[in-house]
Short mmCIF file of C-alpha atoms in Angstrom, two decimals:
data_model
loop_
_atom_site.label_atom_id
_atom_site.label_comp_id
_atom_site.label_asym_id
_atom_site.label_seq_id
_atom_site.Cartn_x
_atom_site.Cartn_y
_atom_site.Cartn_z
CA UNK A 1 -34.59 -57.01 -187.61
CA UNK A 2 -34.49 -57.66 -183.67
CA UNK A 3 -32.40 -54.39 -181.71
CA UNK A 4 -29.88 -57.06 -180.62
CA UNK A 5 -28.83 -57.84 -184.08
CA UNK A 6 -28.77 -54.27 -185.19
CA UNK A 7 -25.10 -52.31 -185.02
CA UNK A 8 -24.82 -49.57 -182.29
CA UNK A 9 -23.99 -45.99 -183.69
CA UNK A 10 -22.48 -43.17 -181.91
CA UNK A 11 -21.94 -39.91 -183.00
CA UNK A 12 -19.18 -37.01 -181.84
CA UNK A 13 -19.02 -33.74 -183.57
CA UNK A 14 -19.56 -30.01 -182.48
CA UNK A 15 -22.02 -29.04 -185.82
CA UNK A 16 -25.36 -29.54 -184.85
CA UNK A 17 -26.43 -29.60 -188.29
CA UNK A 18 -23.76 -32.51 -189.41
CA UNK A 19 -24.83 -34.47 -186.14
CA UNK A 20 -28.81 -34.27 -187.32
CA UNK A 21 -27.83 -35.29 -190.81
CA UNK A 22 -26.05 -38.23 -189.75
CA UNK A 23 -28.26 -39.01 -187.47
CA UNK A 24 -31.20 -39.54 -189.81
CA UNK A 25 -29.36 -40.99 -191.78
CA UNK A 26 -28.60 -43.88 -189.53
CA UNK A 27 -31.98 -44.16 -188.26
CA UNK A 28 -33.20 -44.98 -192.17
CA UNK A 29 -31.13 -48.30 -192.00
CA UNK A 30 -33.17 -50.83 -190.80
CA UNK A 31 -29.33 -53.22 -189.31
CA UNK A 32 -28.24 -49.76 -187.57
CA UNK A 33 -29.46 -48.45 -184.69
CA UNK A 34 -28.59 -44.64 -183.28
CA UNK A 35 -27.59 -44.76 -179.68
CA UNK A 36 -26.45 -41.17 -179.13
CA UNK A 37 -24.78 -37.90 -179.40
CA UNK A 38 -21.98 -35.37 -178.57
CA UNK A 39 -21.49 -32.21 -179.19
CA UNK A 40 -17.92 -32.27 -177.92
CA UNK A 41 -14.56 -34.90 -177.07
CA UNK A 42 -15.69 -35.24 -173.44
CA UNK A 43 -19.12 -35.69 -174.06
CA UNK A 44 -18.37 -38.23 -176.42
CA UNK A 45 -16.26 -40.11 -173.81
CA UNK A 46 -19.07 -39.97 -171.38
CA UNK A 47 -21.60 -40.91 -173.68
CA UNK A 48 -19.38 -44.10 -175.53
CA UNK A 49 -19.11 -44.95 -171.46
CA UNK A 50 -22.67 -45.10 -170.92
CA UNK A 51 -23.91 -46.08 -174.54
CA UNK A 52 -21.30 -48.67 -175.27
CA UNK A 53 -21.60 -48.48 -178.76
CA UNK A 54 -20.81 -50.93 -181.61
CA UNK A 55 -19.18 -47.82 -183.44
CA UNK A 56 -18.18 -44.48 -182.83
CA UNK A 57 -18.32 -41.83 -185.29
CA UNK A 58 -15.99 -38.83 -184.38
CA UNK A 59 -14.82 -35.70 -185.74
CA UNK A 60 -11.49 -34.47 -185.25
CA UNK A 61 -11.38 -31.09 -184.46
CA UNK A 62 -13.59 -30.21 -181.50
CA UNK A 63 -13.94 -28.37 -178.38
CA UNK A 64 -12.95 -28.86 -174.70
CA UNK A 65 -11.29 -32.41 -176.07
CA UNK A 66 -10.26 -33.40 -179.70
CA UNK A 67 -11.27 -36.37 -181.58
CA UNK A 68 -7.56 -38.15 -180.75
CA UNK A 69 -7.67 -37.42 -177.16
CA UNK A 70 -11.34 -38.53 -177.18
CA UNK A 71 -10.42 -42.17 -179.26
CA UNK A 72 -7.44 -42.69 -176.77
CA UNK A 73 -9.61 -42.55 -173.72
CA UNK A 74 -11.99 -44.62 -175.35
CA UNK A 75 -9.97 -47.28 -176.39
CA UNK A 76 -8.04 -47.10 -173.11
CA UNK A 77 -11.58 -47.98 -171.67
CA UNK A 78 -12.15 -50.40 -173.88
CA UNK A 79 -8.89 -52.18 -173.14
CA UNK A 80 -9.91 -52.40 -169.17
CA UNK A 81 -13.40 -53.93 -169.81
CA UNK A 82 -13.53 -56.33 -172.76
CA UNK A 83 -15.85 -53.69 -174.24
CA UNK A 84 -13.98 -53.78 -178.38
CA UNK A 85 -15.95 -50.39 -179.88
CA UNK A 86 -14.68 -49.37 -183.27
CA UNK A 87 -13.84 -45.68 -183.90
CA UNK A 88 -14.19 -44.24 -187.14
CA UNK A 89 -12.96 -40.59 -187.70
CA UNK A 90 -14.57 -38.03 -189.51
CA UNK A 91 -12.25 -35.64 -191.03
CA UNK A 92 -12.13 -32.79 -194.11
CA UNK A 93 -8.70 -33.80 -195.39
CA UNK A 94 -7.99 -37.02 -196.90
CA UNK A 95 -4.60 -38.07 -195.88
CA UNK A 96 -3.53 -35.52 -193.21
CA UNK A 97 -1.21 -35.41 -189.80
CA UNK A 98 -4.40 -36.02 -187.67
CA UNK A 99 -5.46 -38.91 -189.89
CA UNK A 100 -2.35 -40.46 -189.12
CA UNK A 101 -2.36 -39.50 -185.35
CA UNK A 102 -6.15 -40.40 -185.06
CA UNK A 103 -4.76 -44.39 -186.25
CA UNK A 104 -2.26 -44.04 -184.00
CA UNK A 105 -4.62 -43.82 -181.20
CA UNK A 106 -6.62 -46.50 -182.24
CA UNK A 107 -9.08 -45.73 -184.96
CA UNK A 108 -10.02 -48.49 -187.78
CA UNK A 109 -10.27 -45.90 -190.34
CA UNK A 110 -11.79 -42.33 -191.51
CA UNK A 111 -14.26 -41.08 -193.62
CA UNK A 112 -14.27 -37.55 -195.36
CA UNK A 113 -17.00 -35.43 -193.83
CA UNK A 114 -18.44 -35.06 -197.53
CA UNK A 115 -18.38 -38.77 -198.91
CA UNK A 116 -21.63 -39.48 -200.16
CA UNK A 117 -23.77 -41.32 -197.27
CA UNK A 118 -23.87 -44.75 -199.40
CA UNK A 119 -20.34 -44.58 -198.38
CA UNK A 120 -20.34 -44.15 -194.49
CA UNK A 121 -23.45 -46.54 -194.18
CA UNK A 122 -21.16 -49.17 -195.58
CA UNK A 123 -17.58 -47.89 -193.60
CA UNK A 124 -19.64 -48.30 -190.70
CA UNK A 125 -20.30 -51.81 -191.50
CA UNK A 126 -17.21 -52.52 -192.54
CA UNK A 127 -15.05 -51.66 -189.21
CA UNK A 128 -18.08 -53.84 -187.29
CA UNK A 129 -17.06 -56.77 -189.26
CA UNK A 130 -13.82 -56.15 -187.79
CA UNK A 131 -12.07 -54.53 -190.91
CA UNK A 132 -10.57 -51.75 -191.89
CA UNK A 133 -12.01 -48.76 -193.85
CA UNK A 134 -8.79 -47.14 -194.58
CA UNK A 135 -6.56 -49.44 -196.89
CA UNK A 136 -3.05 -50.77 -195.19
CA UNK A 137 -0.90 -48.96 -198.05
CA UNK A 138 -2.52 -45.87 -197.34
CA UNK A 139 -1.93 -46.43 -193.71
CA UNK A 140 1.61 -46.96 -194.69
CA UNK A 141 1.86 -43.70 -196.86
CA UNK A 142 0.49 -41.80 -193.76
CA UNK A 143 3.02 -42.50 -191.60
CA UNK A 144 5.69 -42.45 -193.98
CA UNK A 145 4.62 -38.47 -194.48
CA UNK A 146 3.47 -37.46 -191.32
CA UNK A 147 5.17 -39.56 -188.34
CA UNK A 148 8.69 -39.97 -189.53
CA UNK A 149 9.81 -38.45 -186.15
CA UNK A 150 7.94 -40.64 -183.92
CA UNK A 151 10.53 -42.55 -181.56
CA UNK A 152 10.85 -46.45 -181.83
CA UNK A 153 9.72 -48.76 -179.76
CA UNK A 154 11.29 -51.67 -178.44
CA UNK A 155 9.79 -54.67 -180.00
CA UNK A 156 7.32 -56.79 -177.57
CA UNK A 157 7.73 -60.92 -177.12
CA UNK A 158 4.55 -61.24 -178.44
CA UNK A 159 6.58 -60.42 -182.08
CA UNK A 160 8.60 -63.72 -181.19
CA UNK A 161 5.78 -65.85 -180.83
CA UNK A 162 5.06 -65.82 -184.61
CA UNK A 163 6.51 -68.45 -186.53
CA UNK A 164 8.62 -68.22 -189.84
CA UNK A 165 5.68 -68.18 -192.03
CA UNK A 166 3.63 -65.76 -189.72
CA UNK A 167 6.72 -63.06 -189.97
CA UNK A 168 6.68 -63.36 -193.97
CA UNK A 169 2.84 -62.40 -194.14
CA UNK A 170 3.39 -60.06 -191.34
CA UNK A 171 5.89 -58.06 -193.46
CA UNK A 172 3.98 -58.36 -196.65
CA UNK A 173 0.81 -57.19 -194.80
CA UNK A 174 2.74 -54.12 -193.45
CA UNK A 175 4.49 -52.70 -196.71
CA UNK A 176 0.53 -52.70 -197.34
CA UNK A 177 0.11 -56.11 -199.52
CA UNK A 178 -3.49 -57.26 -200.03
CA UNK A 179 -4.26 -61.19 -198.97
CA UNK A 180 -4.96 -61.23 -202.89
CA UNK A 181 -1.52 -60.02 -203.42
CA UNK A 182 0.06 -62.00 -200.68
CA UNK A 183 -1.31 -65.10 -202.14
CA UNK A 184 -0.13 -64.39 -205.18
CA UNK A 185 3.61 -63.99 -203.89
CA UNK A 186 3.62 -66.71 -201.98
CA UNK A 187 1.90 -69.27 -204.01
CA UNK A 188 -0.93 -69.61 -201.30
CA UNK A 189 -4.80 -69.47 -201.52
CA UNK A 190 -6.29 -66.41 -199.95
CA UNK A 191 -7.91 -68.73 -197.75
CA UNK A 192 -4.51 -69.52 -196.56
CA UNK A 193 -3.35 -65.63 -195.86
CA UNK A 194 -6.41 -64.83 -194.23
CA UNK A 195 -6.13 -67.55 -191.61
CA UNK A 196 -2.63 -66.17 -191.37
CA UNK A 197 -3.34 -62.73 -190.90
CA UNK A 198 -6.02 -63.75 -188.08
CA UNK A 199 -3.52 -65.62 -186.10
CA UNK A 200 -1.14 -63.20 -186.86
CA UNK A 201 -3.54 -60.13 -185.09
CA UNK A 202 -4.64 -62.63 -182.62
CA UNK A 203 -1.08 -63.49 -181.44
CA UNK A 204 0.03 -59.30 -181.30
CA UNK A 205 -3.41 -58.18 -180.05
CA UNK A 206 -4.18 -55.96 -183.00
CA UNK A 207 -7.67 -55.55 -184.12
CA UNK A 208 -7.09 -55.46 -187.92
CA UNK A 209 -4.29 -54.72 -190.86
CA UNK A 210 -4.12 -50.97 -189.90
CA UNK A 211 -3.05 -51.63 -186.23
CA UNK A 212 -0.59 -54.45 -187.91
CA UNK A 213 0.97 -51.19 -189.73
CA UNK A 214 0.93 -49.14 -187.37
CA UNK A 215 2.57 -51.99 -184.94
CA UNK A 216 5.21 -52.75 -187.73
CA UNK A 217 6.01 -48.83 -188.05
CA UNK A 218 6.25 -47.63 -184.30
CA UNK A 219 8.57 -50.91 -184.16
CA UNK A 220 10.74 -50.35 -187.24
CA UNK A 221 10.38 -53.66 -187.97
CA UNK A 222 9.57 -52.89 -191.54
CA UNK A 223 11.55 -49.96 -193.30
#
């Protein structure tokens, strides 16, 4: 396989030992390729700058910057140059406050620091294809437990752009529906929903169903 077709992996995280794991790991796959790493949130700024990876692995809880500040700089970059990296966070507790803060900022998933590396070889492909690793319920559930506080925000045009049909899928999708489920509601084929759900994340600018959650909960549109 040619270096152009292989998927550019990034690694943040302040345990040397974790970072050498990984990084062998990556370098056995023969579509992956391992394009650097950081040793804290500022290096792995700097180094996602330079590097430009495909995706970015990154812990949470560093030094000098955190995981969250680190993926909101990142993705703030991203957003001024057309560059569209996908960050996936490494974290020790499934289903915690920074979880839910880390999607906030614009990760397409996490990964616990001790799934078994079958597991985050295939998460990594997964948010490449442009999907999420985290499902949209859980999403849901996160921010339902841990953001309840967080203030609304007022609802952008782009919402009024979407037709009748796109709003039903929309709110399906957000309570956390799959397209399998969807279908099944609305008598559609799958087919159908996911053509749906693409215009529907093309129209709001989202990059998959976990932004469209996050989206639907900062905006209250779903309750």
């Amino acid at each position: 396989m040619t270096d152009a077709k292989r998927i550019r992996v990034a690694l943040v995280d302040d345990q040397a030992l974790f970072r050498a794991g990984v990084r062998m790991l990556i370098q056995s796959q023969d579509d992956l390729e391992f394009v650097g790493e950081a040793g804290d949130g500022r290096e792995g700024v700097a180094l996602a700058a330079t590097a430009r990876p495909d995706v970015i692995l990154m812990d949470i809880r560093m030094p000098v910057l955190d995981g969250i500040a680190a993926t909101e700089a990142i993705i703030m970059e991203a957003g001024r140059t057309g560059w569209e990296p996908r960050v996936l966070i490494l974290t020790t507790f499934d289903l915690d406050e920074s979880a839910a803060r880390a999607i906030r900022s614009g990760a397409s998933g996490f990964v616990l620091k001790d799934a078994e590396p079958e597991f985050l070889l295939a998460a990594i492909r997964t948010v490449h294809a442009g999907n999420a690793v985290i499902a949209a319920s859980a999403t849901r559930e996160l921010f339902e437990h841990f953001a309840p506080q967080a203030p609304t925000l007022l609802v952008p045009p782009s919402y009024d752009s979407l037709t009748a049909r796109e709003r039903e899928i929309f709110l399906l999708a957000a309570r956390g529906l799959s397209n399998a489920e969807i279908a099944a509601s609305e008598f559609l084929s799958e087919a159908t929903v996911k053509t749906h759900i693409s215009r529907i994340l093309g129209k709001l600018e989202l990059r998959d169903r976990v932004q469209l959650v996050v989206f639907a909960f900062e905006h209250r549109i779903v309750e």
